[in-house]
PDB file of C-alpha atoms in Angstrom:
ATOM      1  CA  MET A 417      -9.595 -27.054 -70.302  1.00  0.00           C
ATOM      2  CA  VAL A 418     -11.772 -30.020 -70.927  1.00  0.00           C
ATOM      3  CA  ASP A 419     -15.494 -29.831 -70.185  1.00  0.00           C
ATOM      4  CA  THR A 420     -16.713 -31.819 -67.184  1.00  0.00           C
ATOM      5  CA  PRO A 421     -20.196 -32.926 -68.030  1.00  0.00           C
ATOM      6  CA  LEU A 422     -22.799 -32.877 -65.216  1.00  0.00           C
ATOM      7  CA  ARG A 423     -25.736 -34.818 -66.735  1.00  0.00           C
ATOM      8  CA  HIS A 424     -28.081 -37.369 -65.202  1.00  0.00           C
ATOM      9  CA  SER A 425     -26.014 -37.628 -61.951  1.00  0.00           C
ATOM     10  CA  VAL A 426     -23.284 -39.408 -63.908  1.00  0.00           C
ATOM     11  CA  GLU A 427     -20.337 -39.149 -61.481  1.00  0.00           C
ATOM     12  CA  TYR A 428     -16.590 -40.100 -62.055  1.00  0.00           C
ATOM     13  CA  GLY A 429     -15.708 -43.353 -60.383  1.00  0.00           C
ATOM     14  CA  HIS A 430     -19.212 -44.694 -59.733  1.00  0.00           C
ATOM     15  CA  TRP A 431     -18.644 -47.714 -61.904  1.00  0.00           C
ATOM     16  CA  ILE A 432     -16.020 -50.292 -61.584  1.00  0.00           C
ATOM     17  CA  VAL A 433     -15.128 -53.793 -62.909  1.00  0.00           C
ATOM     18  CA  ILE A 434     -14.118 -56.312 -60.449  1.00  0.00           C
ATOM     19  CA  ASN A 435     -12.621 -59.773 -60.666  1.00  0.00           C
ATOM     20  CA  PRO A 436     -14.110 -63.003 -59.131  1.00  0.00           C
ATOM     21  CA  ASN A 437     -12.305 -62.045 -55.862  1.00  0.00           C
ATOM     22  CA  GLY A 438     -13.905 -58.787 -55.617  1.00  0.00           C
ATOM     23  CA  LYS A 439     -10.803 -56.790 -56.419  1.00  0.00           C
ATOM     24  CA  MET A 440     -10.939 -53.918 -58.822  1.00  0.00           C
ATOM     25  CA  ALA A 441      -9.684 -54.621 -62.403  1.00  0.00           C
ATOM     26  CA  THR A 442      -7.969 -51.901 -64.171  1.00  0.00           C
ATOM     27  CA  ALA A 443      -6.008 -51.278 -67.338  1.00  0.00           C
ATOM     28  CA  CYS A 444      -2.859 -51.843 -65.445  1.00  0.00           C
ATOM     29  CA  GLN A 445      -3.705 -55.615 -65.502  1.00  0.00           C
ATOM     30  CA  TYR A 446      -5.832 -55.571 -68.571  1.00  0.00           C
ATOM     31  CA  PRO A 447      -4.474 -52.931 -71.077  1.00  0.00           C
ATOM     32  CA  THR A 448      -7.339 -53.409 -73.541  1.00  0.00           C
ATOM     33  CA  MET A 449      -9.693 -51.792 -71.018  1.00  0.00           C
ATOM     34  CA  VAL A 450      -8.638 -48.464 -72.431  1.00  0.00           C
ATOM     35  CA  ASN A 451     -10.553 -49.270 -75.560  1.00  0.00           C
ATOM     36  CA  ILE A 452     -13.794 -49.291 -73.700  1.00  0.00           C
ATOM     37  CA  THR A 453     -15.742 -46.114 -74.702  1.00  0.00           C
ATOM     38  CA  PRO A 454     -18.435 -44.690 -72.528  1.00  0.00           C
ATOM     39  CA  SER A 455     -21.155 -42.521 -73.889  1.00  0.00           C
ATOM     40  CA  LEU A 456     -24.620 -41.201 -72.783  1.00  0.00           C
ATOM     41  CA  GLN A 457     -27.951 -42.068 -74.492  1.00  0.00           C
ATOM     42  CA  GLY A 458     -30.857 -40.639 -72.540  1.00  0.00           C
ATOM     43  CA  ASP A 459     -31.114 -42.340 -69.225  1.00  0.00           C
ATOM     44  CA  LEU A 460     -28.498 -44.921 -70.313  1.00  0.00           C
ATOM     45  CA  LEU A 461     -24.694 -45.222 -69.848  1.00  0.00           C
ATOM     46  CA  CYS A 462     -23.547 -47.025 -73.082  1.00  0.00           C
ATOM     47  CA  LEU A 463     -20.151 -48.954 -73.239  1.00  0.00           C
ATOM     48  CA  ASP A 464     -18.719 -49.831 -76.585  1.00  0.00           C
ATOM     49  CA  ALA A 465     -15.464 -51.898 -77.226  1.00  0.00           C
ATOM     50  CA  PRO A 466     -13.868 -53.414 -80.345  1.00  0.00           C
ATOM     51  CA  GLY A 467     -15.756 -56.543 -81.416  1.00  0.00           C
ATOM     52  CA  MET A 468     -18.455 -56.062 -78.834  1.00  0.00           C
ATOM     53  CA  ASN A 469     -22.136 -55.019 -79.034  1.00  0.00           C
ATOM     54  CA  THR A 470     -23.063 -52.010 -77.073  1.00  0.00           C
ATOM     55  CA  LEU A 471     -23.703 -52.628 -73.425  1.00  0.00           C
ATOM     56  CA  LYS A 472     -26.387 -50.314 -72.065  1.00  0.00           C
ATOM     57  CA  LEU A 473     -26.789 -49.707 -68.291  1.00  0.00           C
ATOM     58  CA  LEU A 474     -29.309 -47.677 -66.389  1.00  0.00           C
ATOM     59  CA  ILE A 475     -27.634 -44.560 -64.978  1.00  0.00           C
ATOM     60  CA  GLU A 476     -29.976 -44.143 -61.964  1.00  0.00           C
ATOM     61  CA  VAL A 477     -31.012 -47.319 -60.121  1.00  0.00           C
ATOM     62  CA  LYS A 478     -33.049 -47.274 -56.972  1.00  0.00           C
ATOM     63  CA  SER A 479     -32.126 -49.321 -53.999  1.00  0.00           C
ATOM     64  CA  THR A 480     -35.326 -51.409 -54.414  1.00  0.00           C
ATOM     65  CA  GLU A 481     -34.244 -52.401 -57.866  1.00  0.00           C
ATOM     66  CA  ILE A 482     -30.996 -53.999 -56.864  1.00  0.00           C
ATOM     67  CA  ASN A 483     -30.884 -57.772 -56.942  1.00  0.00           C
ATOM     68  CA  ASN A 484     -27.347 -58.298 -55.813  1.00  0.00           C
ATOM     69  CA  THR A 485     -24.710 -56.282 -54.007  1.00  0.00           C
ATOM     70  CA  GLN A 486     -20.953 -56.910 -53.758  1.00  0.00           C
ATOM     71  CA  MET A 487     -18.102 -55.696 -51.529  1.00  0.00           C
ATOM     72  CA  VAL A 488     -15.317 -54.177 -53.724  1.00  0.00           C
ATOM     73  CA  ASP A 489     -11.615 -54.114 -52.559  1.00  0.00           C
ATOM     74  CA  ILE A 490      -9.979 -50.924 -53.624  1.00  0.00           C
ATOM     75  CA  TRP A 491      -6.326 -50.563 -52.368  1.00  0.00           C
ATOM     76  CA  GLY A 492      -7.179 -52.402 -49.165  1.00  0.00           C
ATOM     77  CA  THR A 493     -10.338 -50.446 -48.429  1.00  0.00           C
ATOM     78  CA  THR A 494     -13.894 -51.942 -49.089  1.00  0.00           C
ATOM     79  CA  ILE A 495     -16.863 -50.430 -50.302  1.00  0.00           C
ATOM     80  CA  GLN A 496     -20.396 -51.754 -51.293  1.00  0.00           C
ATOM     81  CA  GLY A 497     -21.575 -51.749 -54.957  1.00  0.00           C
ATOM     82  CA  ALA A 498     -24.622 -52.885 -56.841  1.00  0.00           C
ATOM     83  CA  ASP A 499     -24.062 -55.658 -59.311  1.00  0.00           C
ATOM     84  CA  CYS A 500     -25.097 -54.410 -62.717  1.00  0.00           C
ATOM     85  CA  GLY A 501     -26.369 -57.972 -63.679  1.00  0.00           C
ATOM     86  CA  ASP A 502     -25.453 -61.045 -65.567  1.00  0.00           C
ATOM     87  CA  GLU A 503     -25.496 -59.402 -69.004  1.00  0.00           C
ATOM     88  CA  ALA A 504     -22.943 -56.733 -67.948  1.00  0.00           C
ATOM     89  CA  GLY A 505     -20.728 -59.287 -66.243  1.00  0.00           C
ATOM     90  CA  GLN A 506     -20.761 -61.455 -69.300  1.00  0.00           C
ATOM     91  CA  TRP A 507     -20.037 -58.569 -71.567  1.00  0.00           C
ATOM     92  CA  VAL A 508     -16.843 -57.650 -69.422  1.00  0.00           C
ATOM     93  CA  SER A 509     -15.831 -61.244 -69.186  1.00  0.00           C
ATOM     94  CA  ASP A 510     -16.236 -61.779 -72.896  1.00  0.00           C
ATOM     95  CA  TYR A 511     -14.225 -58.765 -73.773  1.00  0.00           C
ATOM     96  CA  LEU A 512     -11.392 -59.450 -71.467  1.00  0.00           C
ATOM     97  CA  GLY A 513     -11.422 -63.085 -72.014  1.00  0.00           C
ATOM     98  CA  LYS A 514     -11.643 -63.738 -68.200  1.00  0.00           C
ATOM     99  CA  PRO A 515     -14.504 -65.643 -66.527  1.00  0.00           C
ATOM    100  CA  ASP A 516     -16.748 -64.359 -63.673  1.00  0.00           C
ATOM    101  CA  PHE A 517     -16.016 -60.639 -63.844  1.00  0.00           C
ATOM    102  CA  HIS A 518     -18.590 -58.241 -62.790  1.00  0.00           C
ATOM    103  CA  MET A 519     -19.639 -54.566 -63.429  1.00  0.00           C
ATOM    104  CA  ILE A 520     -20.492 -52.713 -60.269  1.00  0.00           C
ATOM    105  CA  HIS A 521     -22.365 -49.423 -59.701  1.00  0.00           C
ATOM    106  CA  PHE A 522     -22.231 -47.099 -56.655  1.00  0.00           C
ATOM    107  CA  ILE A 523     -25.544 -45.621 -55.705  1.00  0.00           C
ATOM    108  CA  PRO A 524     -26.169 -42.662 -53.228  1.00  0.00           C
ATOM    109  CA  GLN A 525     -27.626 -45.038 -50.497  1.00  0.00           C
ATOM    110  CA  PHE A 526     -24.247 -46.772 -50.101  1.00  0.00           C
ATOM    111  CA  THR A 527     -21.579 -45.605 -47.658  1.00  0.00           C
ATOM    112  CA  PRO A 528     -18.596 -43.995 -49.514  1.00  0.00           C
ATOM    113  CA  ARG A 529     -14.879 -44.278 -48.841  1.00  0.00           C
ATOM    114  CA  TYR A 530     -13.348 -41.411 -46.886  1.00  0.00           C
ATOM    115  CA  VAL A 531     -10.201 -39.821 -48.332  1.00  0.00           C
ATOM    116  CA  SER A 532      -8.615 -39.502 -45.004  1.00  0.00           C
ATOM    117  CA  GLU A 533      -8.926 -43.237 -44.348  1.00  0.00           C
ATOM    118  CA  VAL A 534      -7.571 -44.007 -47.725  1.00  0.00           C
ATOM    119  CA  LEU A 535      -4.557 -41.865 -47.094  1.00  0.00           C
ATOM    120  CA  ALA A 536      -3.971 -43.404 -43.659  1.00  0.00           C
ATOM    121  CA  LEU A 537      -3.560 -46.771 -45.204  1.00  0.00           C
ATOM    122  CA  LYS A 538      -1.360 -45.460 -48.017  1.00  0.00           C
ATOM    123  CA  CYS A 539       1.078 -43.743 -45.728  1.00  0.00           C
ATOM    124  CA  ASN A 540       0.941 -42.869 -41.992  1.00  0.00           C
ATOM    125  CA  SER A 541       3.350 -39.838 -42.649  1.00  0.00           C
ATOM    126  CA  PHE A 542       1.145 -38.269 -45.234  1.00  0.00           C
ATOM    127  CA  LYS A 543       1.026 -34.783 -43.671  1.00  0.00           C
ATOM    128  CA  ASP A 544       1.167 -32.653 -46.668  1.00  0.00           C
ATOM    129  CA  HIS A 545      -2.460 -32.775 -47.709  1.00  0.00           C
ATOM    130  CA  GLY A 546      -5.591 -30.691 -47.358  1.00  0.00           C
ATOM    131  CA  CYS A 547      -8.138 -33.413 -46.448  1.00  0.00           C
ATOM    132  CA  LYS A 548     -11.287 -32.617 -44.472  1.00  0.00           C
ATOM    133  CA  GLU A 549     -13.103 -35.229 -42.492  1.00  0.00           C
ATOM    134  CA  ASP A 550     -16.041 -35.246 -44.901  1.00  0.00           C
ATOM    135  CA  ASP A 551     -13.902 -35.582 -48.165  1.00  0.00           C
ATOM    136  CA  ARG A 552     -15.267 -38.765 -49.820  1.00  0.00           C
ATOM    137  CA  THR A 553     -15.070 -40.784 -52.900  1.00  0.00           C
ATOM    138  CA  ALA A 554     -16.580 -43.946 -54.373  1.00  0.00           C
ATOM    139  CA  TYR A 555     -14.403 -46.185 -56.677  1.00  0.00           C
ATOM    140  CA  ALA A 556     -11.855 -43.540 -57.860  1.00  0.00           C
ATOM    141  CA  ASP A 557      -8.363 -44.348 -56.380  1.00  0.00           C
ATOM    142  CA  PHE A 558      -8.477 -41.389 -54.029  1.00  0.00           C
ATOM    143  CA  THR A 559     -10.638 -38.517 -55.170  1.00  0.00           C
ATOM    144  CA  PRO A 560     -12.989 -37.823 -58.140  1.00  0.00           C
ATOM    145  CA  TYR A 561     -11.025 -34.772 -59.267  1.00  0.00           C
ATOM    146  CA  LEU A 562      -7.630 -35.195 -60.976  1.00  0.00           C
ATOM    147  CA  LEU A 563      -6.164 -31.859 -62.235  1.00  0.00           C
ATOM    148  CA  MET A 564      -3.235 -31.492 -64.555  1.00  0.00           C
ATOM    149  CA  THR A 565      -1.619 -28.883 -66.885  1.00  0.00           C
ATOM    150  CA  ASP A 566      -0.742 -29.327 -70.575  1.00  0.00           C
ATOM    151  CA  ALA A 567       2.610 -27.801 -69.826  1.00  0.00           C
ATOM    152  CA  SER A 568       3.489 -30.654 -67.581  1.00  0.00           C
ATOM    153  CA  VAL A 569       2.856 -33.114 -70.382  1.00  0.00           C
ATOM    154  CA  ASP A 570       4.866 -31.052 -72.747  1.00  0.00           C
ATOM    155  CA  ALA A 571       7.810 -31.027 -70.257  1.00  0.00           C
ATOM    156  CA  LEU A 572       7.703 -34.728 -70.027  1.00  0.00           C
ATOM    157  CA  ASN A 573       7.638 -35.071 -73.814  1.00  0.00           C
ATOM    158  CA  SER A 574      10.625 -32.932 -74.132  1.00  0.00           C
ATOM    159  CA  GLN A 575      12.604 -35.772 -72.237  1.00  0.00           C
ATOM    160  CA  LEU A 576      11.090 -38.754 -74.035  1.00  0.00           C
ATOM    161  CA  ARG A 577      12.915 -40.097 -76.984  1.00  0.00           C
ATOM    162  CA  ASP A 578      10.936 -42.879 -78.702  1.00  0.00           C
ATOM    163  CA  ILE A 579       7.300 -42.003 -77.913  1.00  0.00           C
ATOM    164  CA  THR A 580       5.093 -38.992 -77.450  1.00  0.00           C
ATOM    165  CA  VAL A 581       2.407 -39.053 -74.714  1.00  0.00           C
ATOM    166  CA  THR A 582      -0.800 -36.832 -74.328  1.00  0.00           C
ATOM    167  CA  GLU A 583      -2.931 -36.034 -71.387  1.00  0.00           C
ATOM    168  CA  ALA A 584      -4.997 -39.074 -72.281  1.00  0.00           C
ATOM    169  CA  ASN A 585      -2.159 -41.218 -70.922  1.00  0.00           C
ATOM    170  CA  TYR A 586      -2.623 -39.577 -67.517  1.00  0.00           C
ATOM    171  CA  ARG A 587      -6.484 -39.325 -67.490  1.00  0.00           C
ATOM    172  CA  PRO A 588      -7.158 -35.988 -65.871  1.00  0.00           C
ATOM    173  CA  ASN A 589     -10.765 -34.881 -65.780  1.00  0.00           C
ATOM    174  CA  ILE A 590      -9.614 -31.197 -65.416  1.00  0.00           C
ATOM    175  CA  LEU A 591      -6.919 -30.081 -67.841  1.00  0.00           C
ATOM    176  CA  LEU A 592      -5.580 -26.498 -67.731  1.00  0.00           C
ATOM    177  CA  ALA A 593      -3.445 -24.477 -70.116  1.00  0.00           C
ATOM    178  CA  GLY A 594      -1.493 -21.238 -69.688  1.00  0.00           C
ATOM    179  CA  VAL A 595       0.632 -22.086 -66.472  1.00  0.00           C
ATOM    180  CA  PRO A 596       4.211 -23.320 -66.211  1.00  0.00           C
ATOM    181  CA  ALA A 597       4.961 -27.044 -66.026  1.00  0.00           C
ATOM    182  CA  PHE A 598       4.208 -28.752 -62.670  1.00  0.00           C
ATOM    183  CA  ASP A 599       3.153 -25.482 -61.101  1.00  0.00           C
ATOM    184  CA  GLU A 600       0.000 -27.236 -59.975  1.00  0.00           C
ATOM    185  CA  ASP A 601       2.098 -29.106 -57.361  1.00  0.00           C
ATOM    186  CA  ASN A 602       2.248 -25.817 -55.361  1.00  0.00           C
ATOM    187  CA  TRP A 603      -1.468 -24.777 -55.548  1.00  0.00           C
ATOM    188  CA  ASN A 604      -3.763 -24.569 -52.592  1.00  0.00           C
ATOM    189  CA  GLN A 605      -7.080 -23.027 -53.335  1.00  0.00           C
ATOM    190  CA  ILE A 606      -8.417 -23.283 -56.986  1.00  0.00           C
ATOM    191  CA  LYS A 607     -11.347 -21.494 -58.447  1.00  0.00           C
ATOM    192  CA  ILE A 608     -12.572 -22.450 -62.019  1.00  0.00           C
ATOM    193  CA  GLY A 609     -15.202 -20.335 -63.834  1.00  0.00           C
ATOM    194  CA  ASP A 610     -18.035 -18.725 -61.868  1.00  0.00           C
ATOM    195  CA  SER A 611     -18.742 -21.253 -59.211  1.00  0.00           C
ATOM    196  CA  PHE A 612     -16.382 -24.239 -58.762  1.00  0.00           C
ATOM    197  CA  GLN A 613     -13.955 -24.026 -55.878  1.00  0.00           C
ATOM    198  CA  GLY A 614     -11.611 -26.792 -54.947  1.00  0.00           C
ATOM    199  CA  ARG A 615      -8.588 -27.375 -52.772  1.00  0.00           C
ATOM    200  CA  PHE A 616      -5.234 -29.171 -53.161  1.00  0.00           C
ATOM    201  CA  LEU A 617      -5.128 -32.544 -51.328  1.00  0.00           C
ATOM    202  CA  PHE A 618      -2.036 -34.288 -52.602  1.00  0.00           C
ATOM    203  CA  LYS A 619       0.130 -34.906 -55.728  1.00  0.00           C
ATOM    204  CA  CYS A 620      -0.611 -37.931 -57.890  1.00  0.00           C
ATOM    205  CA  THR A 621       2.072 -40.616 -57.917  1.00  0.00           C
ATOM    206  CA  ARG A 622       2.105 -42.446 -61.213  1.00  0.00           C
ATOM    207  CA  CYS A 623       2.073 -46.335 -61.687  1.00  0.00           C
ATOM    208  CA  ASN A 624       2.581 -48.128 -64.932  1.00  0.00           C
ATOM    209  CA  LEU A 625      -0.838 -47.302 -66.455  1.00  0.00           C
ATOM    210  CA  PRO A 626       0.525 -44.430 -68.578  1.00  0.00           C
ATOM    211  CA  ASN A 627       2.676 -46.995 -70.341  1.00  0.00           C
ATOM    212  CA  VAL A 628      -0.437 -48.225 -72.039  1.00  0.00           C
ATOM    213  CA  ASP A 629      -1.136 -46.492 -75.384  1.00  0.00           C
ATOM    214  CA  PRO A 630      -4.630 -44.901 -74.781  1.00  0.00           C
ATOM    215  CA  GLN A 631      -5.515 -45.268 -78.456  1.00  0.00           C
ATOM    216  CA  THR A 632      -4.597 -48.968 -78.989  1.00  0.00           C
ATOM    217  CA  GLY A 633      -4.211 -50.636 -75.637  1.00  0.00           C
ATOM    218  CA  ALA A 634      -0.541 -51.581 -76.575  1.00  0.00           C
ATOM    219  CA  VAL A 635       2.081 -51.414 -73.924  1.00  0.00           C
ATOM    220  CA  TYR A 636       5.125 -49.075 -74.777  1.00  0.00           C
ATOM    221  CA  GLN A 637       8.522 -50.692 -74.586  1.00  0.00           C
ATOM    222  CA  ASN A 638      11.232 -50.016 -71.966  1.00  0.00           C
ATOM    223  CA  ASP A 639       8.888 -49.062 -69.095  1.00  0.00           C
ATOM    224  CA  GLN A 640       8.117 -45.780 -70.692  1.00  0.00           C
ATOM    225  CA  PRO A 641       7.133 -43.052 -69.984  1.00  0.00           C
ATOM    226  CA  ARG A 642       7.088 -44.213 -66.349  1.00  0.00           C
ATOM    227  CA  LYS A 643      10.861 -44.381 -66.157  1.00  0.00           C
ATOM    228  CA  THR A 644      11.422 -41.045 -67.710  1.00  0.00           C
ATOM    229  CA  LEU A 645       8.835 -39.293 -65.513  1.00  0.00           C
ATOM    230  CA  MET A 646      10.553 -40.826 -62.383  1.00  0.00           C
ATOM    231  CA  LYS A 647      13.793 -39.035 -63.400  1.00  0.00           C
ATOM    232  CA  CYS A 648      12.358 -35.639 -64.491  1.00  0.00           C
ATOM    233  CA  HIS A 649       9.679 -35.053 -61.935  1.00  0.00           C
ATOM    234  CA  HIS A 650       9.674 -36.877 -58.630  1.00  0.00           C
ATOM    235  CA  ALA A 651       9.225 -36.273 -54.943  1.00  0.00           C
ATOM    236  CA  LYS A 652      11.538 -33.908 -53.104  1.00  0.00           C
ATOM    237  CA  PRO A 653      13.705 -35.642 -50.492  1.00  0.00           C
ATOM    238  CA  SER A 654      11.484 -34.292 -47.701  1.00  0.00           C
ATOM    239  CA  GLU A 655       8.423 -35.961 -49.480  1.00  0.00           C
ATOM    240  CA  VAL A 656       9.925 -39.436 -50.245  1.00  0.00           C
ATOM    241  CA  ASP A 657       8.042 -40.940 -47.152  1.00  0.00           C
ATOM    242  CA  MET A 658       4.717 -39.677 -48.631  1.00  0.00           C
ATOM    243  CA  TYR A 659       5.248 -40.281 -52.408  1.00  0.00           C
ATOM    244  CA  SER A 660       7.999 -42.828 -52.451  1.00  0.00           C
ATOM    245  CA  ASN A 661      10.255 -42.550 -55.561  1.00  0.00           C
ATOM    246  CA  ARG A 662       7.556 -42.542 -58.114  1.00  0.00           C
ATOM    247  CA  GLY A 663       7.140 -39.923 -60.718  1.00  0.00           C
ATOM    248  CA  LEU A 664       4.518 -37.281 -60.103  1.00  0.00           C
ATOM    249  CA  MET A 665       2.065 -35.829 -62.615  1.00  0.00           C
ATOM    250  CA  GLY A 666      -1.022 -33.908 -61.585  1.00  0.00           C
ATOM    251  CA  ILE A 667      -2.807 -33.222 -58.309  1.00  0.00           C
ATOM    252  CA  TYR A 668      -5.724 -34.564 -56.630  1.00  0.00           C
ATOM    253  CA  ILE A 669      -8.200 -31.941 -55.380  1.00  0.00           C
ATOM    254  CA  ALA A 670     -11.431 -31.824 -53.478  1.00  0.00           C
ATOM    255  CA  ALA A 671     -14.459 -29.785 -54.408  1.00  0.00           C
ATOM    256  CA  ASP A 672     -15.695 -27.375 -51.743  1.00  0.00           C
ATOM    257  CA  VAL A 673     -18.280 -25.569 -54.052  1.00  0.00           C
ATOM    258  CA  CYS A 674     -19.510 -27.632 -57.061  1.00  0.00           C
ATOM    259  CA  GLY A 675     -20.607 -26.171 -60.377  1.00  0.00           C
ATOM    260  CA  PRO A 676     -20.141 -26.430 -64.045  1.00  0.00           C
ATOM    261  CA  ILE A 677     -16.667 -26.345 -65.667  1.00  0.00           C
ATOM    262  CA  ARG A 678     -16.481 -25.330 -69.320  1.00  0.00           C
ATOM    263  CA  VAL A 679     -13.734 -25.031 -71.949  1.00  0.00           C
ATOM    264  CA  GLY A 680     -12.350 -21.440 -71.820  1.00  0.00           C
ATOM    265  CA  ASP A 681     -13.130 -20.799 -68.095  1.00  0.00           C
ATOM    266  CA  SER A 682     -10.744 -18.544 -66.249  1.00  0.00           C
ATOM    267  CA  VAL A 683      -8.815 -20.262 -63.401  1.00  0.00           C
ATOM    268  CA  TYR A 684      -7.716 -18.577 -60.063  1.00  0.00           C
ATOM    269  CA  VAL A 685      -5.238 -20.087 -57.721  1.00  0.00           C
ATOM    270  CA  ASN A 686      -3.230 -19.280 -54.702  1.00  0.00           C
ATOM    271  CA  HIS A 687      -0.054 -21.048 -53.854  1.00  0.00           C
ATOM    272  CA  ARG A 688       0.876 -23.060 -50.736  1.00  0.00           C
TER     273      ARG A 688
END
């Protein structure tokens, strides 16, 4: 299991890069974004990238200190964000070689996106999920918690021929060991350590982002590993309306009881 840090109210999916039209910019379109490395330094979020000076952003910003807000378009849903300023925007623009990009920050005073509304836009027939009305997220695709098992990655690697992938290709923030490959697809309630309790929401369909080498930003050839994952682990016939024909890797979960997650914690689940 990987540690999930809980420091300075740094939350997953509370920062995002947008293009001049207000749409999110990701490594799907700009693969070298995988080489942007975050770190914490006191009350600052620091971003480093090849050939760039360190960008330092305040982690906690009061609403009275915000000079400019933007509406961000994420998969057809809009959400407010605080512009991190000209220096941050220029840093992102210079690194990507694209003008007028912006770094955006979500703060608690803003209205979040509700997962049920996101799912309704994704697929009206999405019935196999455990969403509650108050499940919410900021700039993450769907939820802040993406859980995977290392056995699922190993199963995919056993089918790949020219490349080897790691969990970094699939970007979980909770990685588990000691369970069969893809068993997480069938989980319902999840308890990790002494306090964290979560619940299954839905399986994670995979786009072409895992085709980007997380170490170099280079794109693998022949649409791999996406093409192989589509063959070895995809939706059941009864699930095609929900998940289409994309490959599946990992599950989105919601947190019902929050708490620290540490390497070596025991994990308890029940199956759906």
